[in-house]
PDB file of C-alpha atoms and ligand atoms in Angstrom:
ATOM      1  CA  MET S 288     -27.819 -53.589 -49.855  1.00 61.00           C
ATOM      2  CA  SER S 289     -25.080 -55.218 -51.878  1.00 89.00           C
ATOM      3  CA  GLU S 290     -25.646 -58.201 -54.107  1.00 94.00           C
ATOM      4  CA  LEU S 291     -24.423 -61.525 -52.872  1.00 97.00           C
ATOM      5  CA  TYR S 292     -25.609 -63.615 -55.795  1.00 98.00           C
ATOM      6  CA  GLN S 293     -26.327 -62.503 -59.304  1.00 98.00           C
ATOM      7  CA  PHE S 294     -27.784 -64.924 -61.861  1.00 98.00           C
ATOM      8  CA  VAL S 295     -27.350 -63.651 -65.415  1.00 98.00           C
ATOM      9  CA  GLY S 296     -29.269 -65.472 -68.147  1.00 97.00           C
ATOM     10  CA  VAL S 297     -28.840 -68.810 -66.419  1.00 98.00           C
ATOM     11  CA  ALA S 298     -29.979 -71.902 -68.290  1.00 96.00           C
ATOM     12  CA  LYS S 299     -29.805 -75.441 -66.966  1.00 97.00           C
ATOM     13  CA  ARG S 300     -30.349 -78.581 -68.990  1.00 95.00           C
ATOM     14  CA  PHE S 301     -29.719 -82.170 -68.051  1.00 93.00           C
ATOM     15  CA  SER S 302     -28.587 -84.179 -71.003  1.00 88.00           C
ATOM     16  CA  GLY S 303     -30.163 -87.547 -71.629  1.00 83.00           C
ATOM     17  CA  PRO S 304     -32.745 -88.979 -73.994  1.00 78.00           C
ATOM     18  CA  GLU S 305     -35.157 -86.099 -73.222  1.00 80.00           C
ATOM     19  CA  ASN S 306     -32.562 -83.333 -72.885  1.00 81.00           C
ATOM     20  CA  LEU S 307     -34.440 -81.921 -69.914  1.00 90.00           C
ATOM     21  CA  GLU S 308     -34.534 -78.137 -69.808  1.00 92.00           C
ATOM     22  CA  ILE S 309     -35.126 -76.992 -66.225  1.00 94.00           C
ATOM     23  CA  PHE S 310     -34.829 -73.256 -66.918  1.00 94.00           C
ATOM     24  CA  LYS S 311     -33.440 -71.192 -69.743  1.00 91.00           C
ATOM     25  CA  ASP S 312     -33.136 -67.563 -68.648  1.00 95.00           C
ATOM     26  CA  ILE S 313     -32.982 -66.994 -64.905  1.00 97.00           C
ATOM     27  CA  ASN S 314     -31.998 -63.489 -63.827  1.00 97.00           C
ATOM     28  CA  LEU S 315     -31.924 -63.101 -60.085  1.00 97.00           C
ATOM     29  CA  LEU S 316     -30.315 -60.906 -57.467  1.00 97.00           C
ATOM     30  CA  VAL S 317     -29.927 -62.099 -53.884  1.00 98.00           C
ATOM     31  CA  HIS S 318     -29.010 -59.260 -51.541  1.00 97.00           C
ATOM     32  CA  GLU S 319     -26.545 -59.681 -48.699  1.00 97.00           C
ATOM     33  CA  GLY S 320     -28.361 -60.248 -45.407  1.00 97.00           C
ATOM     34  CA  GLU S 321     -31.831 -60.884 -46.820  1.00 97.00           C
ATOM     35  CA  SER S 322     -34.004 -63.940 -46.324  1.00 98.00           C
ATOM     36  CA  LEU S 323     -35.467 -65.366 -49.507  1.00 98.00           C
ATOM     37  CA  ALA S 324     -37.879 -68.241 -50.037  1.00 98.00           C
ATOM     38  CA  ILE S 325     -38.104 -70.162 -53.288  1.00 97.00           C
ATOM     39  CA  VAL S 326     -41.317 -72.119 -53.667  1.00 96.00           C
ATOM     40  CA  GLY S 327     -42.609 -74.269 -56.493  1.00 94.00           C
ATOM     41  CA  ALA S 328     -44.051 -77.652 -57.357  1.00 93.00           C
ATOM     42  CA  SER S 329     -42.011 -80.802 -56.993  1.00 92.00           C
ATOM     43  CA  GLY S 330     -39.688 -81.160 -59.982  1.00 92.00           C
ATOM     44  CA  SER S 331     -39.804 -77.441 -60.870  1.00 94.00           C
ATOM     45  CA  GLY S 332     -36.045 -77.083 -60.351  1.00 95.00           C
ATOM     46  CA  LYS S 333     -35.784 -75.594 -56.849  1.00 96.00           C
ATOM     47  CA  SER S 334     -33.002 -77.905 -55.694  1.00 96.00           C
ATOM     48  CA  THR S 335     -31.172 -77.398 -58.980  1.00 96.00           C
ATOM     49  CA  LEU S 336     -31.247 -73.617 -58.401  1.00 97.00           C
ATOM     50  CA  LEU S 337     -29.929 -74.058 -54.853  1.00 97.00           C
ATOM     51  CA  HIS S 338     -27.170 -76.400 -56.064  1.00 96.00           C
ATOM     52  CA  LEU S 339     -26.002 -73.661 -58.450  1.00 97.00           C
ATOM     53  CA  MET S 340     -25.739 -71.288 -55.464  1.00 97.00           C
ATOM     54  CA  GLY S 341     -23.798 -73.902 -53.521  1.00 95.00           C
ATOM     55  CA  ALA S 342     -21.264 -74.577 -56.274  1.00 94.00           C
ATOM     56  CA  LEU S 343     -22.560 -78.148 -56.300  1.00 92.00           C
ATOM     57  CA  ASP S 344     -23.554 -77.833 -59.949  1.00 94.00           C
ATOM     58  CA  SER S 345     -22.859 -75.404 -62.787  1.00 95.00           C
ATOM     59  CA  PRO S 346     -25.125 -73.695 -65.339  1.00 97.00           C
ATOM     60  CA  THR S 347     -25.397 -74.899 -68.939  1.00 96.00           C
ATOM     61  CA  GLU S 348     -25.473 -71.252 -70.067  1.00 97.00           C
ATOM     62  CA  GLY S 349     -25.162 -67.901 -68.345  1.00 98.00           C
ATOM     63  CA  LYS S 350     -23.361 -66.988 -65.172  1.00 98.00           C
ATOM     64  CA  VAL S 351     -23.807 -67.222 -61.445  1.00 98.00           C
ATOM     65  CA  LEU S 352     -21.789 -64.513 -59.701  1.00 98.00           C
ATOM     66  CA  PHE S 353     -21.033 -64.670 -55.986  1.00 97.00           C
ATOM     67  CA  ASP S 354     -19.861 -61.386 -54.536  1.00 95.00           C
ATOM     68  CA  GLY S 355     -19.278 -60.187 -58.106  1.00 95.00           C
ATOM     69  CA  ARG S 356     -17.202 -63.175 -59.086  1.00 95.00           C
ATOM     70  CA  ASP S 357     -18.162 -65.831 -61.659  1.00 97.00           C
ATOM     71  CA  MET S 358     -18.449 -69.066 -59.686  1.00 97.00           C
ATOM     72  CA  ALA S 359     -17.393 -71.019 -62.783  1.00 96.00           C
ATOM     73  CA  CYS S 360     -13.913 -69.492 -62.340  1.00 96.00           C
ATOM     74  CA  MET S 361     -13.395 -70.971 -58.881  1.00 95.00           C
ATOM     75  CA  THR S 362     -10.686 -73.614 -58.704  1.00 95.00           C
ATOM     76  CA  PRO S 363     -11.573 -76.937 -57.013  1.00 93.00           C
ATOM     77  CA  ASP S 364      -9.699 -75.729 -53.887  1.00 93.00           C
ATOM     78  CA  GLU S 365     -11.623 -72.465 -53.845  1.00 94.00           C
ATOM     79  CA  LYS S 366     -14.892 -74.372 -54.207  1.00 93.00           C
ATOM     80  CA  ALA S 367     -13.991 -76.620 -51.296  1.00 91.00           C
ATOM     81  CA  ARG S 368     -13.111 -73.602 -49.137  1.00 91.00           C
ATOM     82  CA  PHE S 369     -16.297 -71.833 -50.245  1.00 94.00           C
ATOM     83  CA  ARG S 370     -18.426 -74.795 -49.128  1.00 91.00           C
ATOM     84  CA  ASN S 371     -16.553 -75.140 -45.835  1.00 88.00           C
ATOM     85  CA  LYS S 372     -16.337 -71.497 -44.767  1.00 90.00           C
ATOM     86  CA  THR S 373     -18.636 -69.223 -46.775  1.00 96.00           C
ATOM     87  CA  LEU S 374     -21.621 -71.510 -47.111  1.00 96.00           C
ATOM     88  CA  GLY S 375     -23.857 -73.455 -44.754  1.00 96.00           C
ATOM     89  CA  PHE S 376     -26.195 -76.094 -46.175  1.00 95.00           C
ATOM     90  CA  VAL S 377     -29.244 -77.641 -44.527  1.00 95.00           C
ATOM     91  CA  PHE S 378     -31.102 -80.457 -46.266  1.00 90.00           C
ATOM     92  CA  GLN S 379     -34.502 -82.082 -45.784  1.00 87.00           C
ATOM     93  CA  PHE S 380     -32.779 -85.062 -44.204  1.00 86.00           C
ATOM     94  CA  HIS S 381     -30.271 -84.022 -41.609  1.00 80.00           C
ATOM     95  CA  HIS S 382     -27.260 -86.008 -42.965  1.00 90.00           C
ATOM     96  CA  LEU S 383     -25.708 -86.186 -39.506  1.00 95.00           C
ATOM     97  CA  LEU S 384     -23.175 -88.905 -38.821  1.00 95.00           C
ATOM     98  CA  PRO S 385     -24.989 -91.425 -36.600  1.00 95.00           C
ATOM     99  CA  GLU S 386     -21.859 -92.797 -34.928  1.00 96.00           C
ATOM    100  CA  PHE S 387     -20.922 -89.364 -33.515  1.00 97.00           C
ATOM    101  CA  THR S 388     -22.470 -87.262 -30.750  1.00 98.00           C
ATOM    102  CA  ALA S 389     -24.382 -84.043 -31.414  1.00 98.00           C
ATOM    103  CA  GLU S 390     -21.385 -81.877 -30.450  1.00 98.00           C
ATOM    104  CA  GLU S 391     -18.996 -83.895 -32.607  1.00 98.00           C
ATOM    105  CA  ASN S 392     -21.339 -83.506 -35.584  1.00 98.00           C
ATOM    106  CA  VAL S 393     -21.623 -79.748 -35.049  1.00 98.00           C
ATOM    107  CA  ALA S 394     -17.826 -79.413 -34.646  1.00 98.00           C
ATOM    108  CA  MET S 395     -17.170 -81.261 -37.934  1.00 96.00           C
ATOM    109  CA  PRO S 396     -16.739 -78.194 -40.237  1.00 95.00           C
ATOM    110  CA  ALA S 397     -14.197 -76.686 -37.804  1.00 96.00           C
ATOM    111  CA  LEU S 398     -12.320 -79.990 -37.575  1.00 96.00           C
ATOM    112  CA  VAL S 399     -12.303 -80.259 -41.376  1.00 93.00           C
ATOM    113  CA  ALA S 400     -10.859 -76.709 -41.470  1.00 91.00           C
ATOM    114  CA  GLY S 401      -8.006 -77.905 -39.224  1.00 95.00           C
ATOM    115  CA  ARG S 402      -9.058 -76.221 -35.957  1.00 96.00           C
ATOM    116  CA  ASP S 403      -7.991 -77.538 -32.587  1.00 97.00           C
ATOM    117  CA  ARG S 404     -10.381 -80.297 -31.441  1.00 98.00           C
ATOM    118  CA  GLY S 405     -11.028 -78.858 -27.963  1.00 98.00           C
ATOM    119  CA  GLU S 406     -11.738 -75.425 -29.379  1.00 97.00           C
ATOM    120  CA  ALA S 407     -14.017 -76.838 -32.090  1.00 98.00           C
ATOM    121  CA  LEU S 408     -16.012 -78.847 -29.536  1.00 98.00           C
ATOM    122  CA  SER S 409     -16.367 -75.870 -27.245  1.00 98.00           C
ATOM    123  CA  GLU S 410     -17.682 -73.706 -30.127  1.00 97.00           C
ATOM    124  CA  ALA S 411     -20.026 -76.547 -31.057  1.00 98.00           C
ATOM    125  CA  ARG S 412     -21.437 -76.597 -27.497  1.00 98.00           C
ATOM    126  CA  ILE S 413     -22.073 -72.836 -27.637  1.00 97.00           C
ATOM    127  CA  MET S 414     -23.934 -73.252 -30.921  1.00 97.00           C
ATOM    128  CA  LEU S 415     -25.960 -76.200 -29.576  1.00 97.00           C
ATOM    129  CA  GLU S 416     -26.893 -74.030 -26.603  1.00 97.00           C
ATOM    130  CA  ARG S 417     -28.059 -71.363 -29.075  1.00 95.00           C
ATOM    131  CA  VAL S 418     -30.367 -73.771 -30.896  1.00 95.00           C
ATOM    132  CA  GLY S 419     -31.824 -74.936 -27.573  1.00 95.00           C
ATOM    133  CA  LEU S 420     -29.942 -78.215 -27.314  1.00 97.00           C
ATOM    134  CA  GLY S 421     -27.298 -77.394 -24.707  1.00 97.00           C
ATOM    135  CA  HIS S 422     -28.506 -80.390 -22.685  1.00 97.00           C
ATOM    136  CA  ARG S 423     -28.042 -82.813 -25.611  1.00 97.00           C
ATOM    137  CA  CYS S 424     -24.377 -82.116 -26.507  1.00 98.00           C
ATOM    138  CA  GLY S 425     -23.241 -85.646 -25.666  1.00 98.00           C
ATOM    139  CA  SER S 426     -26.288 -87.405 -27.107  1.00 97.00           C
ATOM    140  CA  SER S 427     -25.900 -89.734 -30.036  1.00 96.00           C
ATOM    141  CA  VAL S 428     -27.914 -88.875 -33.138  1.00 95.00           C
ATOM    142  CA  PRO S 429     -30.175 -91.986 -33.150  1.00 95.00           C
ATOM    143  CA  THR S 430     -31.536 -91.015 -29.693  1.00 96.00           C
ATOM    144  CA  MET S 431     -32.724 -87.599 -30.924  1.00 96.00           C
ATOM    145  CA  SER S 432     -36.094 -86.618 -32.445  1.00 95.00           C
ATOM    146  CA  GLY S 433     -36.497 -85.354 -36.015  1.00 94.00           C
ATOM    147  CA  GLY S 434     -36.765 -81.734 -34.888  1.00 95.00           C
ATOM    148  CA  GLU S 435     -33.717 -82.057 -32.624  1.00 96.00           C
ATOM    149  CA  ARG S 436     -31.669 -83.601 -35.425  1.00 96.00           C
ATOM    150  CA  GLN S 437     -32.626 -80.761 -37.757  1.00 95.00           C
ATOM    151  CA  ARG S 438     -31.568 -78.218 -35.111  1.00 96.00           C
ATOM    152  CA  VAL S 439     -28.217 -80.046 -34.762  1.00 97.00           C
ATOM    153  CA  ALA S 440     -27.849 -79.881 -38.553  1.00 97.00           C
ATOM    154  CA  ILE S 441     -28.553 -76.122 -38.459  1.00 97.00           C
ATOM    155  CA  ALA S 442     -26.004 -75.611 -35.660  1.00 97.00           C
ATOM    156  CA  ARG S 443     -23.448 -77.462 -37.792  1.00 97.00           C
ATOM    157  CA  ALA S 444     -24.314 -75.385 -40.875  1.00 96.00           C
ATOM    158  CA  VAL S 445     -23.797 -72.059 -39.069  1.00 96.00           C
ATOM    159  CA  LEU S 446     -20.812 -73.021 -36.893  1.00 96.00           C
ATOM    160  CA  MET S 447     -18.322 -71.342 -39.212  1.00 95.00           C
ATOM    161  CA  ARG S 448     -20.501 -68.178 -39.362  1.00 95.00           C
ATOM    162  CA  PRO S 449     -21.085 -68.549 -43.109  1.00 96.00           C
ATOM    163  CA  ARG S 450     -22.129 -65.556 -45.190  1.00 97.00           C
ATOM    164  CA  VAL S 451     -24.957 -67.571 -46.671  1.00 98.00           C
ATOM    165  CA  LEU S 452     -27.153 -70.397 -45.459  1.00 98.00           C
ATOM    166  CA  LEU S 453     -28.895 -72.499 -48.102  1.00 98.00           C
ATOM    167  CA  ALA S 454     -31.731 -74.706 -46.890  1.00 97.00           C
ATOM    168  CA  ASP S 455     -33.484 -77.273 -49.092  1.00 96.00           C
ATOM    169  CA  GLU S 456     -36.913 -78.214 -47.674  1.00 95.00           C
ATOM    170  CA  PRO S 457     -35.620 -77.882 -44.091  1.00 95.00           C
ATOM    171  CA  THR S 458     -39.050 -78.573 -42.606  1.00 94.00           C
ATOM    172  CA  GLY S 459     -40.146 -81.122 -45.216  1.00 91.00           C
ATOM    173  CA  ASN S 460     -39.724 -84.036 -42.864  1.00 89.00           C
ATOM    174  CA  LEU S 461     -41.179 -82.450 -39.714  1.00 92.00           C
ATOM    175  CA  ASP S 462     -44.670 -82.061 -38.268  1.00 93.00           C
ATOM    176  CA  GLU S 463     -46.235 -78.609 -38.418  1.00 93.00           C
ATOM    177  CA  ALA S 464     -45.332 -77.384 -34.927  1.00 93.00           C
ATOM    178  CA  THR S 465     -41.742 -78.654 -35.084  1.00 93.00           C
ATOM    179  CA  GLY S 466     -41.396 -77.242 -38.591  1.00 93.00           C
ATOM    180  CA  ALA S 467     -42.517 -73.829 -37.335  1.00 94.00           C
ATOM    181  CA  GLN S 468     -39.855 -73.927 -34.589  1.00 93.00           C
ATOM    182  CA  VAL S 469     -37.147 -74.839 -37.080  1.00 94.00           C
ATOM    183  CA  GLY S 470     -38.359 -72.074 -39.440  1.00 95.00           C
ATOM    184  CA  ALA S 471     -38.275 -69.522 -36.619  1.00 96.00           C
ATOM    185  CA  LEU S 472     -34.744 -70.596 -35.710  1.00 95.00           C
ATOM    186  CA  LEU S 473     -33.591 -70.020 -39.306  1.00 97.00           C
ATOM    187  CA  THR S 474     -35.012 -66.496 -39.466  1.00 96.00           C
ATOM    188  CA  GLU S 475     -33.554 -65.671 -36.015  1.00 96.00           C
ATOM    189  CA  LEU S 476     -30.108 -66.796 -37.130  1.00 96.00           C
ATOM    190  CA  ASN S 477     -30.484 -64.773 -40.336  1.00 97.00           C
ATOM    191  CA  ARG S 478     -31.059 -61.658 -38.234  1.00 96.00           C
ATOM    192  CA  GLU S 479     -28.555 -62.387 -35.441  1.00 95.00           C
ATOM    193  CA  LEU S 480     -25.646 -63.403 -37.641  1.00 93.00           C
ATOM    194  CA  GLY S 481     -26.507 -61.148 -40.614  1.00 94.00           C
ATOM    195  CA  MET S 482     -26.253 -64.275 -42.685  1.00 96.00           C
ATOM    196  CA  THR S 483     -28.093 -64.365 -46.027  1.00 98.00           C
ATOM    197  CA  LEU S 484     -30.737 -67.088 -46.016  1.00 98.00           C
ATOM    198  CA  VAL S 485     -32.149 -68.862 -49.068  1.00 98.00           C
ATOM    199  CA  VAL S 486     -34.806 -71.459 -48.284  1.00 98.00           C
ATOM    200  CA  VAL S 487     -36.434 -73.791 -50.767  1.00 97.00           C
ATOM    201  CA  THR S 488     -39.772 -74.912 -49.404  1.00 94.00           C
ATOM    202  CA  HIS S 489     -43.250 -76.287 -50.092  1.00 88.00           C
ATOM    203  CA  ASN S 490     -44.379 -74.673 -46.872  1.00 90.00           C
ATOM    204  CA  ASN S 491     -46.137 -71.354 -47.586  1.00 92.00           C
ATOM    205  CA  GLU S 492     -46.208 -70.459 -43.893  1.00 92.00           C
ATOM    206  CA  LEU S 493     -42.439 -70.738 -43.724  1.00 94.00           C
ATOM    207  CA  ALA S 494     -42.057 -68.804 -46.994  1.00 96.00           C
ATOM    208  CA  ALA S 495     -44.249 -66.007 -45.629  1.00 95.00           C
ATOM    209  CA  THR S 496     -41.785 -65.432 -42.755  1.00 95.00           C
ATOM    210  CA  MET S 497     -38.974 -64.544 -45.198  1.00 96.00           C
ATOM    211  CA  ASN S 498     -38.258 -61.009 -46.496  1.00 96.00           C
ATOM    212  CA  ARG S 499     -39.158 -62.100 -50.020  1.00 96.00           C
ATOM    213  CA  SER S 500     -40.590 -65.103 -51.848  1.00 97.00           C
ATOM    214  CA  LEU S 501     -40.185 -66.239 -55.426  1.00 97.00           C
ATOM    215  CA  GLU S 502     -42.079 -69.008 -57.162  1.00 96.00           C
ATOM    216  CA  LEU S 503     -40.381 -71.176 -59.755  1.00 96.00           C
ATOM    217  CA  ARG S 504     -42.922 -72.231 -62.370  1.00 95.00           C
ATOM    218  CA  ALA S 505     -42.168 -73.657 -65.859  1.00 93.00           C
ATOM    219  CA  GLY S 506     -38.592 -72.386 -65.590  1.00 93.00           C
ATOM    220  CA  ILE S 507     -39.539 -68.806 -64.696  1.00 94.00           C
ATOM    221  CA  LEU S 508     -39.191 -67.064 -61.320  1.00 96.00           C
ATOM    222  CA  TYR S 509     -42.194 -64.990 -60.246  1.00 95.00           C
ATOM    223  CA  GLU S 510     -42.466 -62.636 -57.279  1.00 92.00           C
ATOM    224  CA  LYS S 511     -44.850 -64.192 -54.804  1.00 91.00           C
ATOM    225  CA  THR S 512     -46.923 -62.264 -52.281  1.00 87.00           C
ATOM    226  CA  PHE S 513     -48.911 -63.691 -49.413  1.00 80.00           C
ATOM    227  CA  ALA S 514     -52.207 -61.888 -48.902  1.00 70.00           C
TER     228      ALA S 514
HETATM  229  N1  ADP J 645     -28.589 -84.814 -62.118  1.00 54.80           N
HETATM  230  C1  ADP J 645     -29.743 -84.838 -62.815  1.00 54.80           C
HETATM  231  N2  ADP J 645     -29.818 -85.479 -64.000  1.00 54.80           N
HETATM  232  C2  ADP J 645     -30.976 -85.498 -64.718  1.00 54.80           C
HETATM  233  N3  ADP J 645     -32.106 -84.913 -64.304  1.00 54.80           N
HETATM  234  C3  ADP J 645     -32.098 -84.267 -63.131  1.00 54.80           C
HETATM  235  C4  ADP J 645     -30.917 -84.192 -62.314  1.00 54.80           C
HETATM  236  N4  ADP J 645     -31.206 -83.473 -61.196  1.00 54.80           N
HETATM  237  C5  ADP J 645     -32.501 -83.122 -61.312  1.00 54.80           C
HETATM  238  N5  ADP J 645     -33.034 -83.595 -62.459  1.00 54.80           N
HETATM  239  C6  ADP J 645     -34.416 -83.369 -62.934  1.00 54.80           C
HETATM  240  O1  ADP J 645     -34.618 -81.970 -62.975  1.00 54.80           O
HETATM  241  C7  ADP J 645     -35.934 -81.636 -62.568  1.00 54.80           C
HETATM  242  C8  ADP J 645     -35.879 -80.627 -61.429  1.00 54.80           C
HETATM  243  O2  ADP J 645     -35.334 -81.272 -60.293  1.00 54.80           O
HETATM  244  P1  ADP J 645     -35.155 -80.575 -58.887  1.00 54.80           P
HETATM  245  O3  ADP J 645     -34.321 -79.362 -59.044  1.00 54.80           O
HETATM  246  O4  ADP J 645     -34.679 -81.603 -57.932  1.00 54.80           O
HETATM  247  O5  ADP J 645     -36.654 -80.127 -58.554  1.00 54.80           O
HETATM  248  P2  ADP J 645     -37.324 -79.709 -57.161  1.00 54.80           P
HETATM  249  O6  ADP J 645     -36.257 -79.539 -56.144  1.00 54.80           O
HETATM  250  O7  ADP J 645     -38.087 -78.454 -57.471  1.00 54.80           O
HETATM  251  O8  ADP J 645     -38.278 -80.829 -56.822  1.00 54.80           O
HETATM  252  C9  ADP J 645     -36.617 -82.935 -62.221  1.00 54.80           C
HETATM  253  O9  ADP J 645     -37.368 -83.338 -63.321  1.00 54.80           O
HETATM  254  C10 ADP J 645     -35.467 -83.866 -61.966  1.00 54.80           C
HETATM  255  O10 ADP J 645     -35.820 -85.184 -62.241  1.00 54.80           O
HETATM  256 MG1   MG J 646     -35.884 -80.542 -54.376  1.00 54.80          MG
END
């Protein structure tokens, strides 16, 4: 398997009165096509790690390579294209636009990329069908349940067939059964689309369904096994 991400001696500090050091020497390989869970206590730096992968933040020291290339060398245009086409992001809160329908929300990345509106909406409907919401294409977001909204957010994140899907506590706001459905959908999409999946989660059951789990503790990543 080839390496999609390579972290080399990555340190991250937030400046301020306490000069908060989140981690100081992260070395990590993420292989193309794998599913990886990152678990850890609240405040341990999981979101910070994911933001580095999403080019939403940059390391204080060390390098994050994507496909062999130092992400720090990306121009602002390249970063924007990377986030639009190469990357899908799912958050704990769905961040859908409430004034638009489900299909319009899902079509958004294609519209942003300048695709024809009719084509974008038709692709969005196919993706909504895939996540089990073919009957809700025209529904407005406020009429949908938490689990349905999260599935719409996932459909939007994978519409452009990204190489990598980053999910930050994707089930954190859902009840257990709905969370399990959303987790299953993520691993299915990982297999069907060959898309690399990195999930930050508190949910050990979800983590156990991934190929590999790492625990972030006191700035160090440990291999985690589920007995
Ligand atoms: N932009 C920031 N500025 C200062 N401190 C931050 C910033 N982002 C996160 N932190 C701090 O870094 C630590 C790790 O945060 P985070 O990565 O969100 O943890 P997790 O996702 O594991 O809960 C926390 O103490 C948080 O308050
Ligand atoms: Mg977090």
